[in-house]
Amino acid sequence: MKNSKTKINSRDRRRAKIRSRISGTGEVPRLAVFKSNKYISVQLIDDEKAVTLAASHSRDVAGKNLLEKSAKLGEVIAKIALAKKIERIVFDRGGFMYTGCVKAVAEGARNGGLKF
């Protein structure tokens, strides 16, 4: 029990530190990533207006495992962003370590045409 509390607290500290440094605007929104054990979801957020511009979820893409779905999810959100004439983003990993699925989302978004 104590170990899970420290894991959650550590992620919350990392997330707060990241969010104090970055913020999304209408022209350069924040690409926020949330990862659970089964799914991963991403959102493009304009923090000035507190509005979600676009969102996508791993349930909506096909793939064998979560890593493949994450890479395709990055490409999907890039396609949605480019359709809304958004080319640059700020990446928010949400306190998660930049490995595995989170890294796959970022690389998929870069392959889809977004610039960080």
PDB file of C-alpha atoms in Angstrom:
ATOM      1  CA  MET A   1       0.000   0.000   0.000  1.00  0.00           C
ATOM      2  CA  LYS A   2       2.732   2.440   0.942  1.00  0.00           C
ATOM      3  CA  ASN A   3       4.653   1.730  -2.255  1.00  0.00           C
ATOM      4  CA  SER A   4       1.685   2.567  -4.495  1.00  0.00           C
ATOM      5  CA  LYS A   5       1.126   5.867  -2.661  1.00  0.00           C
ATOM      6  CA  THR A   6       4.727   6.915  -3.212  1.00  0.00           C
ATOM      7  CA  LYS A   7       4.498   5.986  -6.895  1.00  0.00           C
ATOM      8  CA  ILE A   8       1.393   8.140  -7.343  1.00  0.00           C
ATOM      9  CA  ASN A   9       2.915  10.996  -5.340  1.00  0.00           C
ATOM     10  CA  SER A  10       6.112  10.864  -7.397  1.00  0.00           C
ATOM     11  CA  ARG A  11       4.140  11.096 -10.646  1.00  0.00           C
ATOM     12  CA  ASP A  12       2.086  13.996  -9.280  1.00  0.00           C
ATOM     13  CA  ARG A  13       5.271  15.867  -8.347  1.00  0.00           C
ATOM     14  CA  ARG A  14       6.764  15.297 -11.795  1.00  0.00           C
ATOM     15  CA  ARG A  15       3.504  16.372 -13.463  1.00  0.00           C
ATOM     16  CA  ALA A  16       3.305  19.598 -11.427  1.00  0.00           C
ATOM     17  CA  LYS A  17       6.908  20.447 -12.239  1.00  0.00           C
ATOM     18  CA  ILE A  18       6.321  19.915 -15.959  1.00  0.00           C
ATOM     19  CA  ARG A  19       3.076  21.924 -15.965  1.00  0.00           C
ATOM     20  CA  SER A  20       4.741  24.865 -14.216  1.00  0.00           C
ATOM     21  CA  ARG A  21       7.084  25.190 -17.192  1.00  0.00           C
ATOM     22  CA  ILE A  22       4.839  24.537 -20.195  1.00  0.00           C
ATOM     23  CA  SER A  23       1.535  25.908 -21.366  1.00  0.00           C
ATOM     24  CA  GLY A  24      -0.460  25.592 -24.575  1.00  0.00           C
ATOM     25  CA  THR A  25      -1.867  28.397 -26.697  1.00  0.00           C
ATOM     26  CA  GLY A  26      -4.235  28.487 -29.640  1.00  0.00           C
ATOM     27  CA  GLU A  27      -1.378  28.467 -32.163  1.00  0.00           C
ATOM     28  CA  VAL A  28       0.887  26.082 -30.210  1.00  0.00           C
ATOM     29  CA  PRO A  29      -1.343  23.786 -28.115  1.00  0.00           C
ATOM     30  CA  ARG A  30      -0.202  21.324 -25.478  1.00  0.00           C
ATOM     31  CA  LEU A  31      -0.257  17.634 -26.420  1.00  0.00           C
ATOM     32  CA  ALA A  32      -1.191  15.985 -23.111  1.00  0.00           C
ATOM     33  CA  VAL A  33      -0.708  12.241 -22.694  1.00  0.00           C
ATOM     34  CA  PHE A  34      -2.414  10.016 -20.126  1.00  0.00           C
ATOM     35  CA  LYS A  35      -1.472   6.371 -19.808  1.00  0.00           C
ATOM     36  CA  SER A  36      -3.181   3.658 -17.798  1.00  0.00           C
ATOM     37  CA  ASN A  37      -2.387  -0.034 -17.661  1.00  0.00           C
ATOM     38  CA  LYS A  38      -4.808  -0.829 -20.511  1.00  0.00           C
ATOM     39  CA  TYR A  39      -5.182   2.374 -22.522  1.00  0.00           C
ATOM     40  CA  ILE A  40      -3.504   5.594 -23.568  1.00  0.00           C
ATOM     41  CA  SER A  41      -5.179   8.846 -24.538  1.00  0.00           C
ATOM     42  CA  VAL A  42      -3.966  12.159 -25.938  1.00  0.00           C
ATOM     43  CA  GLN A  43      -5.462  15.638 -26.102  1.00  0.00           C
ATOM     44  CA  LEU A  44      -4.537  18.903 -27.768  1.00  0.00           C
ATOM     45  CA  ILE A  45      -5.268  21.623 -25.209  1.00  0.00           C
ATOM     46  CA  ASP A  46      -5.400  25.411 -25.437  1.00  0.00           C
ATOM     47  CA  ASP A  47      -4.586  26.465 -21.853  1.00  0.00           C
ATOM     48  CA  GLU A  48      -5.357  30.146 -22.417  1.00  0.00           C
ATOM     49  CA  LYS A  49      -9.018  29.402 -23.170  1.00  0.00           C
ATOM     50  CA  ALA A  50      -9.088  26.118 -21.187  1.00  0.00           C
ATOM     51  CA  VAL A  51     -10.437  24.245 -24.233  1.00  0.00           C
ATOM     52  CA  THR A  52      -9.638  20.823 -25.655  1.00  0.00           C
ATOM     53  CA  LEU A  53      -9.044  21.269 -29.387  1.00  0.00           C
ATOM     54  CA  ALA A  54      -8.777  17.573 -30.294  1.00  0.00           C
ATOM     55  CA  ALA A  55      -8.591  14.225 -28.539  1.00  0.00           C
ATOM     56  CA  SER A  56      -7.988  10.593 -29.399  1.00  0.00           C
ATOM     57  CA  HIS A  57      -7.919   7.294 -27.539  1.00  0.00           C
ATOM     58  CA  SER A  58      -6.170   3.963 -28.051  1.00  0.00           C
ATOM     59  CA  ARG A  59      -9.557   2.217 -28.271  1.00  0.00           C
ATOM     60  CA  ASP A  60     -10.076   3.990 -31.608  1.00  0.00           C
ATOM     61  CA  VAL A  61      -6.927   2.647 -33.319  1.00  0.00           C
ATOM     62  CA  ALA A  62      -5.921  -0.876 -34.319  1.00  0.00           C
ATOM     63  CA  GLY A  63      -2.767  -2.630 -33.220  1.00  0.00           C
ATOM     64  CA  LYS A  64      -1.477  -5.796 -31.593  1.00  0.00           C
ATOM     65  CA  ASN A  65      -0.265  -4.237 -28.351  1.00  0.00           C
ATOM     66  CA  LEU A  66      -0.309  -0.907 -26.554  1.00  0.00           C
ATOM     67  CA  LEU A  67       3.046   0.171 -28.018  1.00  0.00           C
ATOM     68  CA  GLU A  68       1.806  -0.217 -31.610  1.00  0.00           C
ATOM     69  CA  LYS A  69      -1.463   1.508 -30.741  1.00  0.00           C
ATOM     70  CA  SER A  70       0.483   4.379 -29.167  1.00  0.00           C
ATOM     71  CA  ALA A  71       2.519   4.992 -32.310  1.00  0.00           C
ATOM     72  CA  LYS A  72      -0.633   4.993 -34.451  1.00  0.00           C
ATOM     73  CA  LEU A  73      -2.352   7.228 -31.918  1.00  0.00           C
ATOM     74  CA  GLY A  74       0.395   9.827 -32.386  1.00  0.00           C
ATOM     75  CA  GLU A  75      -0.130   9.727 -36.141  1.00  0.00           C
ATOM     76  CA  VAL A  76      -3.912  10.035 -35.732  1.00  0.00           C
ATOM     77  CA  ILE A  77      -3.661  13.093 -33.475  1.00  0.00           C
ATOM     78  CA  ALA A  78      -1.143  14.619 -35.897  1.00  0.00           C
ATOM     79  CA  LYS A  79      -3.593  14.160 -38.772  1.00  0.00           C
ATOM     80  CA  ILE A  80      -6.378  15.786 -36.735  1.00  0.00           C
ATOM     81  CA  ALA A  81      -4.089  18.677 -35.755  1.00  0.00           C
ATOM     82  CA  LEU A  82      -2.933  19.284 -39.319  1.00  0.00           C
ATOM     83  CA  ALA A  83      -6.561  19.344 -40.456  1.00  0.00           C
ATOM     84  CA  LYS A  84      -7.111  22.154 -37.924  1.00  0.00           C
ATOM     85  CA  LYS A  85      -3.986  23.952 -39.265  1.00  0.00           C
ATOM     86  CA  ILE A  86      -1.881  23.244 -36.173  1.00  0.00           C
ATOM     87  CA  GLU A  87       1.726  22.428 -37.036  1.00  0.00           C
ATOM     88  CA  ARG A  88       3.594  23.079 -33.768  1.00  0.00           C
ATOM     89  CA  ILE A  89       2.823  21.646 -30.338  1.00  0.00           C
ATOM     90  CA  VAL A  90       4.255  21.490 -26.839  1.00  0.00           C
ATOM     91  CA  PHE A  91       4.575  17.918 -25.539  1.00  0.00           C
ATOM     92  CA  ASP A  92       3.281  17.191 -22.023  1.00  0.00           C
ATOM     93  CA  ARG A  93       4.136  13.690 -20.859  1.00  0.00           C
ATOM     94  CA  GLY A  94       1.917  14.077 -17.799  1.00  0.00           C
ATOM     95  CA  GLY A  95       4.515  12.978 -15.263  1.00  0.00           C
ATOM     96  CA  PHE A  96       5.085   9.651 -17.005  1.00  0.00           C
ATOM     97  CA  MET A  97       8.614   8.610 -17.900  1.00  0.00           C
ATOM     98  CA  TYR A  98       9.581   9.306 -21.530  1.00  0.00           C
ATOM     99  CA  THR A  99       9.923   5.647 -22.537  1.00  0.00           C
ATOM    100  CA  GLY A 100       7.740   3.016 -24.132  1.00  0.00           C
ATOM    101  CA  CYS A 101       4.227   4.147 -25.004  1.00  0.00           C
ATOM    102  CA  VAL A 102       4.752   7.834 -24.190  1.00  0.00           C
ATOM    103  CA  LYS A 103       7.805   7.953 -26.444  1.00  0.00           C
ATOM    104  CA  ALA A 104       5.894   6.073 -29.170  1.00  0.00           C
ATOM    105  CA  VAL A 105       3.124   8.709 -29.106  1.00  0.00           C
ATOM    106  CA  ALA A 106       5.696  11.485 -29.496  1.00  0.00           C
ATOM    107  CA  GLU A 107       7.475   9.740 -32.360  1.00  0.00           C
ATOM    108  CA  GLY A 108       4.164   8.962 -34.068  1.00  0.00           C
ATOM    109  CA  ALA A 109       3.169  12.626 -33.839  1.00  0.00           C
ATOM    110  CA  ARG A 110       6.524  13.644 -35.331  1.00  0.00           C
ATOM    111  CA  ASN A 111       6.101  11.122 -38.149  1.00  0.00           C
ATOM    112  CA  GLY A 112       2.616  12.487 -38.726  1.00  0.00           C
ATOM    113  CA  GLY A 113       4.043  15.964 -39.375  1.00  0.00           C
ATOM    114  CA  LEU A 114       3.900  17.813 -36.053  1.00  0.00           C
ATOM    115  CA  LYS A 115       6.850  19.835 -34.819  1.00  0.00           C
ATOM    116  CA  PHE A 116       7.745  20.005 -31.122  1.00  0.00           C
TER     117      PHE A 116
END
